[in-house]
């Protein structure tokens, strides 16, 4: 009998996945854990006991099969440490963010590979492992678990039951952080198939400004599981730019919840680029807690082989005078499968809302599959909203135009594919990152 | 003979569109094809460029001694055939200069010549841009996206100037242009036209023929060239209309 089954009996958990998450959570050190943090962990473990993993009957999960994630036997991240050297990281560093980079390997913070010296004084960039070791958790309590409407989500709770590492960024009021901040997670299968539960907490004080690049990468194509929760609190009149790049190993699995709370007059601009992982899910939920909020949730998914990706987003206009924008582009090749569900709610009192949502899907092969559902629900009357989705192939007239100018068909196809994708990158203001992503897309389009 | 079209029949799906076109074009010549809407002029132009929507059901097209029908559209282009589109296509996300450099270099590669790097190409394109009196800013924009009608036509001429085709087919490049743009377009055509290449212009208007002197004018109705003549034919046409002229058989 495996230990997971043993735990399952003991806790009466409903699934071996939740049983494992509970078991791993209980095995974690409580040293240095502030009381609220220990409580938070315990409550999540308790909720996990009664939760089942989602199946095809759950509306929010019906297009993907979670088997690879929920049926796996995991090593705890804390037991899956691997040696990585600077050379591996160096290639992935972003020059603009050299002095503001946190590196994690298999979910664990690597202080000797990290550097925060370019940050202005007063900006707190640390990690949960450091917080546990050095203290200072109490100031963070109010920013963790604020998305209580997620409490029936298995993966959110698996993270809550376990997290003891991940990035913590607190930008004080009026502070403009010019240096982009790079959170780099590298995964490796060398020490077994691990499950890590990074939690990234980003707090932007009133009238502050920052740019965060959250990246997942691999150097060995290993098998592992990243179960991420981000909590982003954008203070009044603050601006947060958030670029997420997921290029985990194509044998790995990636689950992410990005939970954003927006105060009055704030701006949040997110671009999520999902290229990696065998199975990945990327959910972004933005709650508008004030008026005059501007929120952008753009995304690019480019997958092939047998990759599966699912993006779910929601922007909830509870109050008047806000704007939401979303351009979600997907390219699927071979037998890959991509799902998009984008909800926009405009509540009854939320007048003078401006909302634009567009999902464009490009199918490069006959066996590729896309399921898309832009979902707009309006209960107010004074709103300007547009939304839509397209699914198609490369356009014949564009292709012929390029051919008629002498371009070989293969090159013309990859140029058009690249162009379709690259539009999403235009708004990324960190030049080296944008260029790197552009050449990555170009390479993939030429494959 | 640069281009020799014999009894060309073309269909789109089940619909026959061209019903026996004959045309001979020698290097150094300028031809104009005129004709009413829907007579098959654009179809003819696109067939020469190899558009996949059309099927040659009978007849032959020989270009520079080769069977043109056998060549793929991109091969035709690299062999020197150029079509200026009646409705140039917008390509979001592909910059005009990147597009032209790639096209230019593929042509160079096919000719066994060295490719130009972005800087070298930049020098070349900046010269050509002057010829069509275009703001160099257009080079950084996506191909034809948010270009006005006239700007799109200039952009076609710019591409022609860069690629220096042996056979340029211009499908209504003069339509909808103001007089300045018309001069620019005409100038582009005249700069290209020489002893080694030929121009076939599809047009509805005699006006451009004041700027670009045609050696021959042809009238196409219902998928056939029904009359051929010199520039006088275009003038007669303007006065009398297609129906009358088409009724008189043969070559004027
Ligand atoms: N792909 C196609 N499928 C079906 N019919 C077509 C296709 N292309 C053209 N046609 C038809 O063939 C005929 C000739 O069209 P074409 O565009 O060649 O005319 P045109 O002489 O260029 O006209 P205009 O002066 O209006 O540009 C028209 O009746 C048109 O509807
Ligand atoms: Mg036409």
XYZ file of C-alpha atoms and ligand atoms in Angstrom:
731
model
C 0.000 0.000 0.000
C 1.442 3.352 -0.991
C 1.624 6.143 1.493
C -0.878 8.157 -0.494
C -3.471 5.457 -0.111
C -2.629 5.214 3.547
C -3.244 8.899 3.993
C -6.398 8.686 2.000
C -7.838 6.173 4.452
C -6.660 8.169 7.377
C -8.034 11.508 6.241
C -10.894 10.086 4.219
C -9.829 12.309 1.370
C -11.868 11.683 -1.742
C -9.014 11.391 -4.185
C -5.409 10.325 -4.060
C -4.413 13.738 -5.435
C -5.969 15.601 -2.518
C -4.697 12.963 -0.111
C -1.166 13.534 -1.377
C -1.528 17.289 -1.181
C -2.645 16.977 2.417
C 0.122 14.544 3.250
C 2.770 16.783 1.680
C 1.351 19.783 3.469
C 1.518 18.052 6.818
C 5.067 16.924 6.180
C 6.261 20.501 5.729
C 8.222 22.317 8.361
C 6.257 24.733 10.499
C 9.352 26.426 11.758
C 9.061 30.194 11.494
C 5.483 29.993 10.306
C 3.462 32.919 11.625
C 0.232 31.802 13.311
C -1.976 33.147 10.505
C 0.124 31.250 7.975
C -0.108 27.979 9.897
C -3.863 28.525 10.169
C -4.141 29.236 6.503
C -2.319 26.018 5.698
C -4.437 23.993 8.066
C -7.744 25.352 6.753
C -6.735 24.564 3.204
C -5.855 21.025 4.240
C -9.229 20.682 5.911
C -11.070 21.908 2.839
C -9.122 19.472 0.697
C -10.523 16.550 2.667
C -14.008 17.164 1.355
C -13.120 18.333 -2.158
C -12.994 16.035 -5.138
C -10.869 16.668 -8.196
C -12.859 18.206 -11.039
C -14.083 15.925 -13.785
C -15.699 16.266 -17.206
C -19.069 17.032 -15.598
C -17.758 20.265 -14.109
C -18.598 23.039 -16.540
C -15.296 24.809 -15.924
C -13.292 21.687 -16.667
C -15.224 19.844 -19.254
C -12.832 20.059 -22.185
C -9.668 18.748 -20.589
C -8.673 15.534 -18.870
C -6.753 16.067 -15.664
C -5.379 12.531 -15.417
C -1.725 13.437 -15.943
C -1.966 15.840 -13.004
C -4.243 14.105 -10.550
C -3.153 10.505 -11.056
C 0.566 11.099 -10.640
C 2.658 10.121 -7.652
C 4.723 13.124 -6.577
C 7.910 13.743 -4.710
C 7.753 16.782 -2.463
C 9.584 19.727 -3.980
C 11.665 20.027 -0.824
C 13.014 16.552 -1.558
C 13.680 17.173 -5.219
C 16.501 19.684 -5.043
C 18.907 19.592 -7.973
C 22.197 21.356 -8.482
C 22.000 24.077 -11.072
C 24.803 26.267 -12.096
C 24.935 29.851 -13.157
C 25.500 28.937 -16.820
C 22.015 27.453 -17.051
C 20.474 30.538 -15.508
C 22.659 33.037 -17.341
C 21.064 32.252 -20.704
C 17.680 32.973 -19.249
C 18.468 36.200 -17.466
C 16.812 39.355 -18.691
C 19.452 42.105 -18.941
C 17.090 44.860 -17.818
C 16.231 42.833 -14.700
C 19.701 41.665 -13.720
C 19.577 43.384 -10.368
C 15.995 42.368 -9.631
C 15.820 38.641 -10.219
C 14.657 35.808 -8.016
C 15.570 32.323 -9.180
C 13.754 29.200 -8.065
C 14.801 25.676 -8.894
C 12.188 22.945 -8.616
C 10.084 25.381 -6.662
C 12.801 26.295 -4.141
C 14.388 29.715 -3.864
C 18.082 29.921 -4.879
C 19.601 32.898 -3.061
C 23.052 32.541 -4.628
C 21.570 32.825 -8.132
C 19.336 35.735 -7.222
C 20.026 39.425 -7.029
C 17.892 42.294 -5.819
C 20.433 45.077 -5.639
C 18.923 47.314 -8.306
C 15.706 47.823 -6.434
C 15.062 51.163 -4.814
C 15.148 51.245 -1.053
C 11.817 50.476 0.537
C 10.778 47.963 -2.102
C 10.483 44.552 -0.510
C 11.353 41.693 -2.848
C 11.771 38.465 -0.963
C 10.482 34.904 -0.846
C 8.290 32.901 1.490
C 11.233 30.723 2.484
C 13.124 33.834 3.532
C 10.109 35.213 5.323
C 9.872 31.975 7.301
C 13.550 32.187 8.159
C 13.808 35.879 8.849
C 10.331 36.975 9.897
C 8.160 39.772 8.634
C 5.143 37.655 7.728
C 2.586 39.691 9.580
C 2.605 42.591 7.175
C 1.662 40.078 4.422
C -1.340 38.471 6.061
C -3.884 40.798 4.513
C -2.674 39.983 0.992
C -2.913 36.218 1.211
C -6.173 34.385 0.726
C -8.060 37.511 -0.316
C -9.684 35.622 -3.145
C -11.846 33.630 -0.760
C -14.239 32.920 -3.621
C -11.641 30.354 -4.735
C -11.997 28.215 -1.661
C -13.752 25.354 -3.402
C -10.987 24.965 -5.974
C -8.811 21.882 -5.431
C -5.654 23.353 -6.889
C -5.989 26.644 -5.041
C -6.280 24.664 -1.813
C -3.467 22.281 -2.702
C -1.320 25.369 -3.013
C -2.656 26.864 0.232
C -2.037 23.596 2.058
C 1.578 23.541 0.948
C 3.078 26.829 -0.075
C 6.275 27.677 1.703
C 8.133 29.356 -1.133
C 7.525 31.756 -3.987
C 8.026 35.463 -4.485
C 6.861 38.282 -2.281
C 6.907 41.779 -3.704
C 5.695 44.796 -1.805
C 6.046 48.171 -3.473
C 5.389 51.074 -1.123
C 3.115 53.929 -2.048
C 4.316 56.466 -4.605
C 7.265 54.244 -5.488
C 7.940 53.816 -9.187
C 10.110 50.760 -9.786
C 11.802 51.258 -13.146
C 13.676 47.963 -13.130
C 11.522 45.096 -14.289
C 11.417 42.283 -11.762
C 12.129 38.789 -13.020
C 10.797 35.737 -11.206
C 12.443 32.766 -12.872
C 11.325 29.233 -12.057
C 13.341 26.451 -13.631
C 12.100 22.900 -13.445
C 14.002 19.653 -13.779
C 12.950 16.030 -13.603
C 16.347 14.876 -12.365
C 15.291 14.226 -8.785
C 11.965 12.615 -9.592
C 8.540 13.902 -10.484
C 7.990 16.650 -7.967
C 4.998 18.809 -7.169
C 5.755 22.414 -6.242
C 3.252 24.987 -5.033
C 4.779 28.409 -5.576
C 2.808 31.362 -4.313
C 3.673 34.763 -5.707
C 2.250 37.704 -3.851
C 2.468 41.090 -5.506
C 1.365 44.177 -3.634
C 1.496 47.565 -5.305
C 0.911 50.435 -2.903
C -1.075 53.538 -3.746
C 0.229 55.379 -6.844
C 3.123 52.961 -7.262
C 4.273 51.330 -10.471
C 6.061 48.085 -11.273
C 6.634 45.467 -13.948
C 6.837 41.788 -13.066
C 8.013 39.058 -15.420
C 7.045 35.655 -14.144
C 8.705 32.887 -16.097
C 8.685 29.094 -15.978
C 11.335 27.236 -17.925
C 13.213 23.975 -17.999
C 16.673 22.846 -18.965
C 16.144 19.104 -19.150
C 12.618 18.499 -20.432
C 11.754 16.649 -17.248
C 8.438 15.618 -15.775
C 7.153 17.714 -12.862
C 4.149 19.705 -11.688
C 3.954 23.420 -10.971
C 0.827 24.406 -9.087
C 1.023 28.175 -8.917
C -1.099 30.749 -7.150
C -0.470 34.431 -7.728
C -2.207 37.052 -5.660
C -1.900 40.541 -7.010
C -3.204 43.564 -5.115
C -3.091 46.738 -7.130
C -3.536 49.730 -4.843
C -5.395 52.915 -5.640
C -3.977 54.733 -8.641
C -1.190 52.146 -9.000
C -0.007 50.445 -12.191
C 1.140 46.833 -12.432
C 2.400 45.254 -15.649
C 2.542 41.524 -15.391
C 4.062 39.332 -18.072
C 3.849 35.627 -17.561
C 5.872 33.280 -19.743
C 5.137 29.623 -19.312
C 7.556 27.447 -21.193
C 7.735 24.532 -18.886
C 8.966 21.228 -20.213
C 6.591 19.545 -22.642
C 6.568 16.615 -20.238
C 5.587 18.814 -17.328
C 2.204 20.038 -16.104
C 1.370 23.546 -15.109
C -1.617 24.806 -13.170
C -1.944 28.491 -12.372
C -4.388 30.774 -10.662
C -3.707 34.477 -11.036
C -5.999 36.339 -8.689
C -6.041 40.084 -9.055
C -7.734 42.695 -6.915
C -7.954 46.184 -8.332
C -8.526 49.321 -6.302
C -9.892 52.612 -7.527
C -8.075 54.289 -10.455
C -5.634 51.405 -10.823
C -4.240 49.891 -13.993
C -3.353 46.247 -14.477
C -1.874 45.057 -17.768
C -1.219 41.359 -18.047
C 0.170 39.327 -20.910
C 0.237 35.569 -20.452
C 2.312 33.598 -22.937
C 1.772 29.869 -22.702
C 4.051 27.768 -24.857
C 5.144 24.857 -22.737
C 3.849 21.945 -20.692
C 2.104 18.784 -21.758
C -0.987 19.921 -19.884
C -1.472 23.422 -18.598
C -4.197 25.574 -17.247
C -3.927 29.293 -16.747
C -6.708 31.106 -14.946
C -6.779 34.840 -14.368
C -9.495 36.459 -12.324
C -9.672 40.182 -11.865
C -11.969 41.681 -9.289
C -12.678 45.385 -9.644
C -12.952 46.768 -6.142
C -13.034 50.412 -7.129
C -14.218 52.736 -9.870
C -12.176 53.891 -12.855
C -10.131 50.731 -13.126
C -8.374 49.668 -16.316
C -7.616 46.000 -16.734
C -6.023 44.152 -19.645
C -5.732 40.390 -19.781
C -3.992 39.500 -23.046
C -2.762 36.063 -23.861
C -0.945 33.967 -26.399
C -1.006 30.204 -26.582
C 1.131 28.399 -29.150
C 1.142 24.643 -28.773
C 1.784 21.575 -30.896
C 2.353 17.851 -30.618
C -0.151 16.576 -28.117
C -0.032 19.575 -25.825
C -3.215 20.638 -24.078
C -3.819 24.118 -22.731
C -6.808 25.742 -21.081
C -7.154 29.434 -20.255
C -10.035 30.669 -18.134
C -10.391 34.327 -17.315
C -12.917 36.551 -15.659
C -13.188 40.280 -15.311
C -15.850 41.339 -12.921
C -17.097 44.905 -13.232
C -18.869 45.430 -9.928
C -18.604 49.223 -9.957
C -19.024 51.952 -12.579
C -16.534 53.617 -14.934
C -14.104 50.828 -15.683
C -12.444 49.426 -18.746
C -11.452 45.892 -19.575
C -9.533 44.674 -22.593
C -8.701 41.211 -23.713
C -7.014 39.870 -26.806
C -6.436 36.151 -26.553
C -4.666 34.476 -29.461
C -4.154 30.787 -29.881
C -2.186 28.765 -32.392
C -2.599 25.015 -32.371
C -0.625 22.635 -34.516
C -0.478 18.841 -34.869
C -2.912 17.252 -32.426
C -2.774 19.962 -29.821
C -5.906 21.144 -28.080
C -6.624 24.563 -26.686
C -9.535 25.812 -24.619
C -10.527 29.388 -23.870
C -13.261 30.652 -21.635
C -13.349 34.369 -21.006
C -16.016 35.778 -18.768
C -16.863 39.414 -18.466
C -19.463 40.429 -15.926
C -20.986 43.864 -15.852
C -23.062 44.134 -12.691
C -26.229 46.133 -12.477
C -24.660 49.219 -10.910
C -21.612 49.123 -13.109
C -22.503 51.874 -15.578
C -20.257 53.460 -18.179
C -18.200 50.331 -18.731
C -16.020 49.914 -21.759
C -15.090 46.340 -22.527
C -13.431 44.705 -25.525
C -12.788 41.043 -25.801
C -11.520 39.107 -28.778
C -10.326 35.541 -29.055
C -8.628 34.548 -32.304
C -7.630 30.991 -32.987
C -5.391 29.707 -35.727
C -5.528 26.033 -36.590
C -2.425 24.823 -38.375
C -3.420 21.209 -38.704
C -6.592 19.293 -39.367
C -6.292 17.354 -36.165
C -5.723 20.374 -33.954
C -8.642 21.360 -31.778
C -9.974 24.557 -30.245
C -12.871 25.119 -27.885
C -13.706 28.714 -27.216
C -16.355 30.480 -25.225
C -16.224 34.234 -24.837
C -18.892 34.952 -22.297
C -20.286 38.384 -21.735
C -22.933 38.971 -19.095
C -24.300 42.470 -18.803
C -26.754 43.624 -16.190
C -26.214 47.368 -16.599
C -27.483 49.483 -19.503
C -24.944 52.226 -20.133
C -22.065 50.107 -21.390
C -19.980 49.725 -24.528
C -18.972 46.117 -24.981
C -17.706 44.084 -27.865
C -16.668 40.511 -27.833
C -16.132 37.694 -30.246
C -14.145 34.699 -31.302
C -12.768 33.494 -34.593
C -11.386 30.104 -35.516
C -9.627 29.718 -38.808
C -6.673 28.746 -40.886
C -4.116 30.944 -42.514
C -5.891 33.184 -44.990
C -5.552 32.097 -48.601
C -5.460 35.627 -49.979
C -2.623 36.582 -47.647
C -0.746 33.433 -48.535
C -1.149 34.043 -52.273
C 0.007 37.626 -51.884
C 3.250 36.477 -50.278
C 3.736 33.692 -52.836
C 3.158 36.113 -55.679
C 6.100 38.088 -54.352
C 8.357 35.082 -54.606
C 8.265 33.768 -51.077
C 8.419 30.014 -50.792
C 5.272 28.519 -49.398
C 6.855 27.249 -46.212
C 8.369 30.626 -45.472
C 5.142 32.421 -46.282
C 3.211 30.172 -43.925
C 5.638 30.637 -41.078
C 5.758 34.389 -41.612
C 1.962 34.613 -41.395
C 1.870 32.352 -38.363
C 4.505 34.420 -36.658
C 2.698 37.654 -37.507
C -0.518 36.331 -36.031
C 1.237 35.571 -32.760
C 3.539 38.548 -32.544
C 0.729 41.070 -32.193
C 0.350 39.971 -28.574
C 3.960 40.860 -27.844
C 3.743 44.427 -29.128
C 2.761 45.828 -25.751
C 5.592 44.209 -23.825
C 7.811 47.102 -22.869
C 10.879 45.173 -21.730
C 12.781 45.154 -25.033
C 15.025 42.152 -24.510
C 12.116 40.052 -23.331
C 9.979 41.036 -26.282
C 12.801 40.313 -28.721
C 13.518 36.992 -27.082
C 9.885 35.993 -27.312
C 9.740 37.162 -30.912
C 12.642 34.979 -31.924
C 11.181 32.096 -29.958
C 7.932 32.429 -31.899
C 9.791 32.792 -35.167
C 11.673 29.564 -34.464
C 8.522 27.743 -33.540
C 6.720 29.032 -36.644
C 9.552 27.740 -38.817
C 9.547 24.325 -37.277
C 8.394 36.261 -77.374
C 8.159 36.978 -73.642
C 4.545 35.928 -73.191
C 2.457 33.866 -75.560
C -1.103 33.012 -74.586
C -2.964 30.673 -76.914
C -6.666 29.902 -76.805
C -6.716 30.083 -73.018
C -9.779 28.693 -71.260
C -10.060 29.133 -67.516
C -12.693 28.120 -64.974
C -13.315 28.879 -61.344
C -14.881 25.717 -60.014
C -17.542 24.838 -62.572
C -17.813 28.367 -63.954
C -15.954 29.103 -67.174
C -14.573 32.636 -67.064
C -11.958 32.918 -69.792
C -13.142 31.529 -73.099
C -10.245 31.530 -75.497
C -7.800 34.344 -74.820
C -4.967 34.956 -77.272
C -2.174 37.411 -76.539
C 1.424 37.886 -77.591
C 3.746 40.182 -75.682
C 7.345 40.868 -76.667
C 10.014 42.311 -74.420
C 10.038 46.099 -74.680
C 6.278 46.365 -75.251
C 3.521 47.972 -73.230
C 0.026 46.488 -73.571
C -3.242 47.784 -72.186
C -6.265 45.571 -71.631
C -9.616 47.273 -71.287
C -13.099 45.912 -70.925
C -16.320 46.108 -68.975
C -16.780 44.944 -65.373
C -16.814 41.203 -65.032
C -15.300 40.536 -68.443
C -12.418 38.525 -66.990
C -9.517 40.987 -66.869
C -8.565 40.326 -63.244
C -9.044 36.620 -63.760
C -6.598 36.745 -66.645
C -4.116 38.726 -64.552
C -4.409 36.328 -61.621
C -4.102 33.281 -63.822
C -0.807 34.636 -65.110
C 0.339 34.949 -61.490
C -0.833 31.414 -60.671
C -3.805 32.054 -58.407
C -5.057 28.702 -57.061
C -8.746 29.616 -57.418
C -8.543 29.216 -61.199
C -7.989 26.205 -63.361
C -6.634 26.311 -66.877
C -8.940 23.909 -68.712
C -7.358 24.282 -72.150
C -4.927 26.417 -74.087
C -1.343 27.326 -73.253
C 0.671 30.082 -71.636
C 4.310 30.203 -72.488
C 6.591 32.632 -70.723
C 10.166 33.095 -71.839
C 9.880 29.767 -73.610
C 8.617 27.968 -70.497
C 5.211 26.484 -69.764
C 3.983 28.992 -67.182
C 1.057 26.845 -66.058
C 3.481 24.296 -64.673
C 5.122 26.798 -62.331
C 3.999 27.534 -58.780
C 3.095 31.178 -58.008
C 6.308 31.751 -56.067
C 8.396 30.239 -58.866
C 6.720 32.507 -61.391
C 7.590 35.482 -59.252
C 11.187 34.438 -58.918
C 11.266 34.003 -62.707
C 10.244 37.631 -63.089
C 6.441 37.683 -63.249
C 4.851 40.384 -61.131
C 1.181 41.131 -60.486
C 0.113 44.436 -58.990
C -3.172 43.497 -57.325
C -6.435 45.287 -57.998
C -7.117 44.869 -54.283
C -3.791 44.610 -52.432
C -3.985 42.356 -49.409
C -3.490 43.560 -45.833
C -1.116 41.533 -43.703
C -1.210 42.597 -40.062
C 1.937 41.937 -38.095
C 4.306 41.772 -41.071
C 6.219 44.975 -41.592
C 6.393 46.314 -45.097
C 10.183 46.406 -45.127
C 10.583 42.936 -43.655
C 8.155 41.627 -46.260
C 9.946 43.263 -49.170
C 13.367 42.254 -47.945
C 12.327 38.636 -47.637
C 10.736 38.703 -51.102
C 13.768 40.415 -52.583
C 16.184 37.990 -50.995
C 14.291 34.916 -52.092
C 14.498 36.235 -55.636
C 18.228 36.909 -55.225
C 18.756 33.447 -53.827
C 16.982 31.928 -56.834
C 19.273 33.947 -59.117
C 22.299 32.641 -57.257
C 23.105 36.106 -55.957
C 24.033 37.068 -52.452
C 21.230 38.114 -50.103
C 21.174 41.622 -48.677
C 21.303 42.147 -44.941
C 18.810 44.564 -43.352
C 21.194 47.507 -43.603
C 22.040 46.930 -47.249
C 18.403 46.445 -48.068
C 17.536 49.611 -46.224
C 19.769 51.590 -48.606
C 18.099 50.017 -51.596
C 14.543 50.481 -50.420
C 15.118 54.091 -49.440
C 16.074 54.861 -53.035
C 12.989 53.091 -54.339
C 10.718 54.828 -51.870
C 11.746 58.167 -53.374
C 10.636 56.955 -56.774
C 7.073 56.420 -55.547
C 7.152 59.520 -53.351
C 6.193 57.591 -50.259
C 6.905 58.498 -46.651
C 9.604 56.039 -45.444
C 7.473 55.666 -42.325
C 5.297 53.325 -44.385
C 8.129 50.814 -44.411
C 7.715 50.180 -40.708
C 3.997 49.668 -40.883
C 2.233 46.389 -41.427
C 1.793 45.554 -45.111
C -1.130 47.603 -46.476
C -2.840 47.778 -43.076
C -4.659 51.106 -42.724
C -3.208 52.309 -46.031
C -5.543 54.435 -48.129
C -6.499 53.144 -51.574
C -3.842 55.322 -53.221
C -1.183 54.307 -50.713
C -1.852 50.664 -51.409
C -1.361 51.257 -55.125
C 1.897 53.110 -54.503
C 2.985 50.229 -52.357
C 2.359 47.838 -55.242
C 4.511 49.997 -57.494
C 7.182 50.109 -54.807
C 7.250 46.322 -54.710
C 7.484 46.233 -58.473
C 10.383 48.659 -58.372
C 12.173 46.485 -55.813
C 11.601 43.209 -57.628
C 12.252 44.589 -61.155
C 10.137 42.014 -62.957
C 10.480 40.977 -66.577
C 6.724 40.857 -66.980
C 4.691 43.305 -64.922
C 0.936 42.859 -64.895
C -0.867 45.816 -63.369
C -4.488 45.271 -62.491
C -6.212 48.656 -62.331
C -3.299 50.227 -60.541
C -4.533 53.553 -61.914
C -8.096 53.299 -60.592
C -9.136 55.699 -57.900
C -5.933 57.730 -57.949
C -5.713 61.485 -57.808
C -3.559 63.115 -60.447
C -0.423 63.257 -58.270
C -0.647 59.594 -57.418
C -1.340 58.778 -61.050
C 1.858 60.580 -62.061
C 3.790 58.674 -59.418
C 2.410 55.349 -60.565
C 3.043 56.173 -64.225
C 6.546 57.253 -63.435
C 7.140 53.950 -61.646
C 5.933 52.039 -64.679
C 7.997 54.075 -67.120
C 11.094 53.662 -64.980
C 10.705 49.910 -65.081
C 9.729 49.573 -68.721
C 12.746 48.908 -70.893
C 13.959 46.775 -73.744
C 14.189 43.673 -71.598
C 10.810 43.684 -69.968
C 7.159 44.195 -70.720
C 4.130 45.730 -69.061
C 0.534 44.582 -69.290
C -1.864 47.105 -67.784
C -5.480 46.370 -67.064
C -7.385 49.625 -66.957
C -10.815 51.158 -67.318
C -9.561 54.618 -68.157
C -7.805 56.158 -71.066
C -6.280 58.730 -68.706
C -3.216 56.698 -67.718
C -2.438 56.103 -71.399
C -1.464 59.782 -71.613
C 1.343 59.037 -69.185
C 2.273 55.505 -70.144
C 2.317 55.025 -73.882
C 0.887 51.628 -74.860
C 2.067 49.850 -77.979
C -1.145 47.836 -78.092
C -4.630 48.185 -76.659
C -6.886 45.134 -76.316
C -10.539 44.914 -75.499
C -11.811 42.016 -73.475
C -15.474 41.146 -73.244
C -16.970 37.969 -71.883
C -13.694 36.163 -71.371
C -12.165 36.905 -74.774
C -10.032 39.562 -76.363
C -12.382 40.780 -79.048
C -10.410 43.642 -80.496
C -6.816 44.782 -80.537
C -5.337 47.968 -81.816
C -3.128 50.888 -80.952
C -3.771 53.789 -78.618
C -6.493 55.109 -80.927
C -8.647 52.150 -79.892
C -8.725 53.448 -76.326
C -9.827 56.844 -77.577
C -12.551 55.342 -79.759
C -13.618 53.265 -76.819
C -13.995 56.257 -74.577
C -16.227 57.879 -77.221
C -18.272 54.929 -78.399
C -18.435 52.479 -75.502
C -17.670 48.776 -75.382
C -20.826 47.490 -76.963
C -20.432 49.331 -80.222
C -16.756 48.563 -80.506
C -17.131 44.961 -79.560
C -19.787 44.591 -82.229
C -17.247 45.500 -84.910
C -15.222 42.356 -85.306
C -11.528 41.973 -85.756
C -8.482 44.097 -85.330
C -8.871 47.822 -85.816
N -12.980 32.769 -57.866
C -14.087 32.962 -58.591
N -15.140 32.118 -58.458
C -16.264 32.306 -59.179
N -16.424 33.298 -60.055
C -15.423 34.163 -60.241
C -14.205 34.047 -59.512
N -13.380 35.035 -59.885
C -14.054 35.754 -60.791
N -15.270 35.238 -61.008
C -16.285 35.741 -61.963
O -15.692 35.856 -63.226
C -16.114 37.028 -63.879
C -14.911 37.867 -64.251
O -14.359 38.467 -63.073
P -13.081 39.378 -63.090
O -12.797 39.786 -61.713
O -12.007 38.686 -63.819
O -13.603 40.611 -63.933
P -12.910 42.006 -64.279
O -12.911 42.113 -65.756
O -11.617 42.120 -63.595
O -13.953 43.036 -63.685
P -13.708 44.486 -63.000
O -13.531 45.448 -64.123
O -14.972 44.745 -62.278
O -12.526 44.375 -62.114
C -17.080 37.714 -62.955
O -18.378 37.353 -63.326
C -16.728 37.153 -61.605
O -17.847 37.136 -60.775
Mg -10.842 43.326 -62.120
